[in-house]
Amino acid sequence: DTAVSQTPKYLVTQMGNDKSIKCEQNLGHDTMYWYKQDSKKFLKIMFSYNNKELIINETVPNRFSPKSPDKAHLNLHINSLELGDSAVYFCASSGDGNSPLHFGNGTRLTVT
Amino acid sequence: AQSVTQPDIHITVSEGASLELRCNYSYGATPYLFWYVQSPGQGLQLLLKYFSGDTLVQGIKGFEAEFKRSQSSFNLRKPSVHWSDAAEYFCAVGARGGADGLTFGKGTHLIIQP
């Protein structure tokens, strides 16, 4: 069974559109994250949620809005997509304070 | 602010040869350190982690890493690489186990020559 799953795996869309990426984890973890990996493979945290509460909100345009309906899900909604949003977005989860992050396989977003 | 430096963007190693990937970190407190591997089109898989205790940690796939506080380093090693080890390797540092988020290095791309 996949521990952290993201859908879709690939997303191609045009500038100005609104899109969502879904993430689910079946590990029973309390904390979930969104990371962005740019074209140079650099990974940077965007958000983290702990038990549906926003914990980390890095400097990210407010066009990006995470939503956590329950602690097993953390979705990422992006409004008015721009070319610079093209990247791979990774969802991750972690358990207690000493457990490492478990990553999903990523969603490759291409904005044309 | 915390940071991670992986000085080598690319490394090429012959199959069967030994490997060392460098990682230096900057962190104000006791760091939690990690190495992750990313195969093409895949997510990140945890190779090993250091929280405390023995400074030489063993991971999966025959990898090990040594924490050296005096050098602020956490280098990854493998005695004999296999073609399947070709991937992107990321070093990361964080508080606790990463529950507060991790800071990643820019990665080292490992190429294996036959």
GROMACS .gro file of C-alpha atoms in nm:
model
  226
    1ASP     CA    1   0.000   0.000   0.000
    2THR     CA    2   0.123   0.345  -0.089
    3ALA     CA    3   0.203   0.542   0.227
    4VAL     CA    4   0.178   0.895   0.083
    5SER     CA    5  -0.012   0.924  -0.242
    6GLN     CA    6  -0.060   1.227  -0.461
    7THR     CA    7  -0.289   1.284  -0.755
    8PRO     CA    8  -0.247   1.362  -1.032
    9LYS     CA    9   0.107   1.255  -1.117
   10TYR     CA   10   0.120   1.495  -1.411
   11LEU     CA   11  -0.074   1.816  -1.460
   12VAL     CA   12  -0.051   2.030  -1.771
   13THR     CA   13  -0.255   2.346  -1.781
   14GLN     CA   14  -0.264   2.696  -1.919
   15MET     CA   15  -0.178   3.022  -1.751
   16GLY     CA   16  -0.462   3.172  -1.555
   17ASN     CA   17  -0.631   2.844  -1.475
   18ASP     CA   18  -0.706   2.715  -1.124
   19LYS     CA   19  -0.595   2.364  -1.031
   20SER     CA   20  -0.576   2.137  -0.728
   21ILE     CA   21  -0.339   1.862  -0.620
   22LYS     CA   22  -0.456   1.604  -0.370
   23CYS     CA   23  -0.253   1.421  -0.109
   24GLU     CA   24  -0.344   1.140   0.124
   25GLN     CA   25  -0.136   0.949   0.377
   26ASN     CA   26  -0.228   0.620   0.543
   27LEU     CA   27   0.051   0.624   0.801
   28GLY     CA   28  -0.152   0.778   1.080
   29HIS     CA   29   0.083   1.077   1.087
   30ASP     CA   30  -0.020   1.405   1.245
   31THR     CA   31   0.181   1.642   1.027
   32MET     CA   32   0.167   1.691   0.652
   33TYR     CA   33   0.364   1.916   0.420
   34TRP     CA   34   0.390   2.057   0.074
   35TYR     CA   35   0.733   2.103  -0.081
   36LYS     CA   36   0.817   2.256  -0.418
   37GLN     CA   37   1.105   2.126  -0.629
   38ASP     CA   38   1.214   2.367  -0.900
   39SER     CA   39   1.379   2.293  -1.232
   40LYS     CA   40   1.720   2.283  -1.063
   41LYS     CA   41   1.595   2.017  -0.824
   42PHE     CA   42   1.598   2.254  -0.528
   43LEU     CA   43   1.343   2.153  -0.263
   44LYS     CA   44   1.176   2.414  -0.049
   45ILE     CA   45   0.901   2.381   0.207
   46MET     CA   46   0.579   2.565   0.133
   47PHE     CA   47   0.336   2.465   0.407
   48SER     CA   48   0.290   2.227   0.694
   49TYR     CA   49  -0.023   2.125   0.879
   50ASN     CA   50  -0.047   1.951   1.214
   51ASN     CA   51  -0.384   1.792   1.288
   52LYS     CA   52  -0.551   2.018   1.032
   53GLU     CA   53  -0.390   2.332   1.175
   54LEU     CA   54  -0.151   2.543   0.967
   55ILE     CA   55   0.194   2.540   1.127
   56ILE     CA   56   0.438   2.656   0.862
   57ASN     CA   57   0.353   2.901   0.589
   58GLU     CA   58   0.664   3.005   0.405
   59THR     CA   59   0.679   3.298   0.169
   60VAL     CA   60   0.445   3.163  -0.091
   61PRO     CA   61   0.208   3.369  -0.312
   62ASN     CA   62  -0.141   3.374  -0.171
   63ARG     CA   63  -0.257   3.215  -0.495
   64PHE     CA   64  -0.150   2.894  -0.322
   65SER     CA   65  -0.395   2.774  -0.061
   66PRO     CA   66  -0.358   2.448   0.128
   67LYS     CA   67  -0.661   2.277   0.271
   68SER     CA   68  -0.667   1.994   0.521
   69PRO     CA   69  -1.012   1.837   0.561
   70ASP     CA   70  -0.872   1.582   0.808
   71LYS     CA   71  -0.529   1.487   0.929
   72ALA     CA   72  -0.487   1.223   0.657
   73HIS     CA   73  -0.540   1.467   0.370
   74LEU     CA   74  -0.369   1.785   0.262
   75ASN     CA   75  -0.470   1.935  -0.070
   76LEU     CA   76  -0.306   2.221  -0.254
   77HIS     CA   77  -0.515   2.461  -0.457
   78ILE     CA   78  -0.349   2.706  -0.692
   79ASN     CA   79  -0.534   3.001  -0.842
   80SER     CA   80  -0.441   3.198  -1.153
   81LEU     CA   81  -0.152   2.974  -1.249
   82GLU     CA   82   0.164   3.138  -1.380
   83LEU     CA   83   0.452   3.004  -1.587
   84GLY     CA   84   0.679   3.021  -1.282
   85ASP     CA   85   0.456   2.777  -1.095
   86SER     CA   86   0.584   2.497  -1.317
   87ALA     CA   87   0.763   2.258  -1.082
   88VAL     CA   88   0.729   1.926  -0.908
   89TYR     CA   89   0.519   1.947  -0.593
   90PHE     CA   90   0.579   1.691  -0.321
   91CYS     CA   91   0.350   1.604  -0.038
   92ALA     CA   92   0.507   1.456   0.277
   93SER     CA   93   0.402   1.346   0.622
   94SER     CA   94   0.568   1.280   0.955
   95GLY     CA   95   0.461   1.132   1.285
   96ASP     CA   96   0.595   1.237   1.622
   97GLY     CA   97   0.874   1.484   1.665
   98ASN     CA   98   1.145   1.228   1.599
   99SER     CA   99   1.013   1.061   1.289
  100PRO     CA  100   1.149   1.152   0.947
  101LEU     CA  101   0.944   1.274   0.655
  102HIS     CA  102   0.780   1.031   0.417
  103PHE     CA  103   0.735   1.172   0.069
  104GLY     CA  104   0.486   1.107  -0.205
  105ASN     CA  105   0.603   1.054  -0.563
  106GLY     CA  106   0.535   1.411  -0.665
  107THR     CA  107   0.308   1.596  -0.905
  108ARG     CA  108   0.477   1.748  -1.207
  109LEU     CA  109   0.293   2.069  -1.288
  110THR     CA  110   0.354   2.230  -1.626
  111VAL     CA  111   0.199   2.567  -1.698
  112THR     CA  112   0.192   2.671  -2.063
  113ALA     CA  113   1.912   3.050   0.980
  114GLN     CA  114   1.977   2.692   0.896
  115SER     CA  115   2.136   2.589   0.568
  116VAL     CA  116   2.281   2.288   0.394
  117THR     CA  117   2.561   2.287   0.140
  118GLN     CA  118   2.631   2.003  -0.096
  119PRO     CA  119   2.944   2.121  -0.276
  120ASP     CA  120   2.930   1.869  -0.559
  121ILE     CA  121   2.655   1.916  -0.815
  122HIS     CA  122   2.760   1.609  -1.014
  123ILE     CA  123   2.976   1.312  -0.922
  124THR     CA  124   3.078   1.031  -1.157
  125VAL     CA  125   3.192   0.700  -1.010
  126SER     CA  126   3.277   0.369  -1.170
  127GLU     CA  127   3.062   0.074  -1.078
  128GLY     CA  128   3.221  -0.110  -0.788
  129ALA     CA  129   3.418   0.192  -0.670
  130SER     CA  130   3.368   0.363  -0.337
  131LEU     CA  131   3.158   0.675  -0.298
  132GLU     CA  132   3.156   0.975  -0.070
  133LEU     CA  133   2.902   1.258  -0.103
  134ARG     CA  134   2.972   1.568   0.097
  135CYS     CA  135   2.729   1.764   0.311
  136ASN     CA  136   2.794   2.062   0.535
  137TYR     CA  137   2.528   2.222   0.747
  138SER     CA  138   2.470   2.534   0.947
  139TYR     CA  139   2.233   2.501   1.238
  140GLY     CA  140   2.200   2.682   1.568
  141ALA     CA  141   2.110   2.385   1.785
  142THR     CA  142   2.163   2.012   1.783
  143PRO     CA  143   2.079   1.914   1.429
  144TYR     CA  144   1.872   1.629   1.304
  145LEU     CA  145   2.037   1.521   0.979
  146PHE     CA  146   1.907   1.316   0.691
  147TRP     CA  147   2.006   1.179   0.354
  148TYR     CA  148   1.738   1.118   0.096
  149VAL     CA  149   1.766   0.965  -0.251
  150GLN     CA  150   1.551   1.054  -0.549
  151SER     CA  151   1.542   0.826  -0.852
  152PRO     CA  152   1.418   0.976  -1.180
  153GLY     CA  153   1.046   1.046  -1.168
  154GLN     CA  154   1.019   0.926  -0.812
  155GLY     CA  155   0.969   1.076  -0.471
  156LEU     CA  156   1.233   1.100  -0.203
  157GLN     CA  157   1.330   0.791  -0.012
  158LEU     CA  158   1.500   0.816   0.326
  159LEU     CA  159   1.845   0.653   0.325
  160LEU     CA  160   1.943   0.725   0.684
  161LYS     CA  161   1.909   0.973   0.966
  162TYR     CA  162   2.111   1.102   1.259
  163PHE     CA  163   1.939   1.221   1.574
  164SER     CA  164   2.187   1.149   1.852
  165GLY     CA  165   2.423   0.884   1.982
  166ASP     CA  166   2.668   0.698   1.761
  167THR     CA  167   2.801   0.940   1.504
  168LEU     CA  168   2.833   0.669   1.238
  169VAL     CA  169   2.488   0.573   1.118
  170GLN     CA  170   2.394   0.288   0.891
  171GLY     CA  171   2.119   0.318   0.636
  172ILE     CA  172   1.948   0.120   0.366
  173LYS     CA  173   2.111  -0.006   0.046
  174GLY     CA  174   2.454  -0.030   0.209
  175PHE     CA  175   2.492   0.343   0.276
  176GLU     CA  176   2.640   0.497   0.587
  177ALA     CA  177   2.705   0.851   0.704
  178GLU     CA  178   2.924   1.005   0.968
  179PHE     CA  179   2.829   1.308   1.175
  180LYS     CA  180   3.125   1.531   1.258
  181ARG     CA  181   3.018   1.818   1.478
  182SER     CA  182   3.358   1.989   1.464
  183GLN     CA  183   3.338   2.006   1.085
  184SER     CA  184   2.960   2.059   1.065
  185SER     CA  185   2.953   1.772   0.820
  186PHE     CA  186   2.741   1.468   0.752
  187ASN     CA  187   2.902   1.290   0.458
  188LEU     CA  188   2.742   0.991   0.293
  189ARG     CA  189   2.951   0.689   0.197
  190LYS     CA  190   2.917   0.356   0.026
  191PRO     CA  191   3.206   0.112  -0.016
  192SER     CA  192   3.100  -0.023  -0.356
  193VAL     CA  193   2.841   0.142  -0.579
  194HIS     CA  194   2.601  -0.036  -0.810
  195TRP     CA  195   2.452   0.096  -1.134
  196SER     CA  196   2.116   0.120  -0.955
  197ASP     CA  197   2.263   0.382  -0.720
  198ALA     CA  198   2.253   0.642  -0.999
  199ALA     CA  199   2.015   0.907  -0.866
  200GLU     CA  200   1.993   1.248  -0.700
  201TYR     CA  201   2.103   1.260  -0.338
  202PHE     CA  202   1.983   1.521  -0.093
  203CYS     CA  203   2.117   1.608   0.249
  204ALA     CA  204   1.875   1.780   0.486
  205VAL     CA  205   1.875   1.933   0.834
  206GLY     CA  206   1.591   2.010   1.068
  207ALA     CA  207   1.475   2.044   1.422
  208ARG     CA  208   1.344   1.737   1.592
  209GLY     CA  209   1.281   1.473   1.326
  210GLY     CA  210   1.176   1.707   1.056
  211ALA     CA  211   0.833   1.775   1.200
  212ASP     CA  212   0.906   2.146   1.177
  213GLY     CA  213   1.009   2.108   0.816
  214LEU     CA  214   1.345   2.028   0.665
  215THR     CA  215   1.601   2.245   0.491
  216PHE     CA  216   1.750   2.065   0.195
  217GLY     CA  217   2.077   2.100   0.013
  218LYS     CA  218   2.068   2.148  -0.362
  219GLY     CA  219   2.144   1.785  -0.426
  220THR     CA  220   2.425   1.584  -0.582
  221HIS     CA  221   2.362   1.400  -0.905
  222LEU     CA  222   2.539   1.065  -0.900
  223ILE     CA  223   2.639   0.908  -1.231
  224ILE     CA  224   2.765   0.551  -1.242
  225GLN     CA  225   3.006   0.453  -1.517
  226PRO     CA  226   3.013   0.088  -1.627
   0.00000   0.00000   0.00000
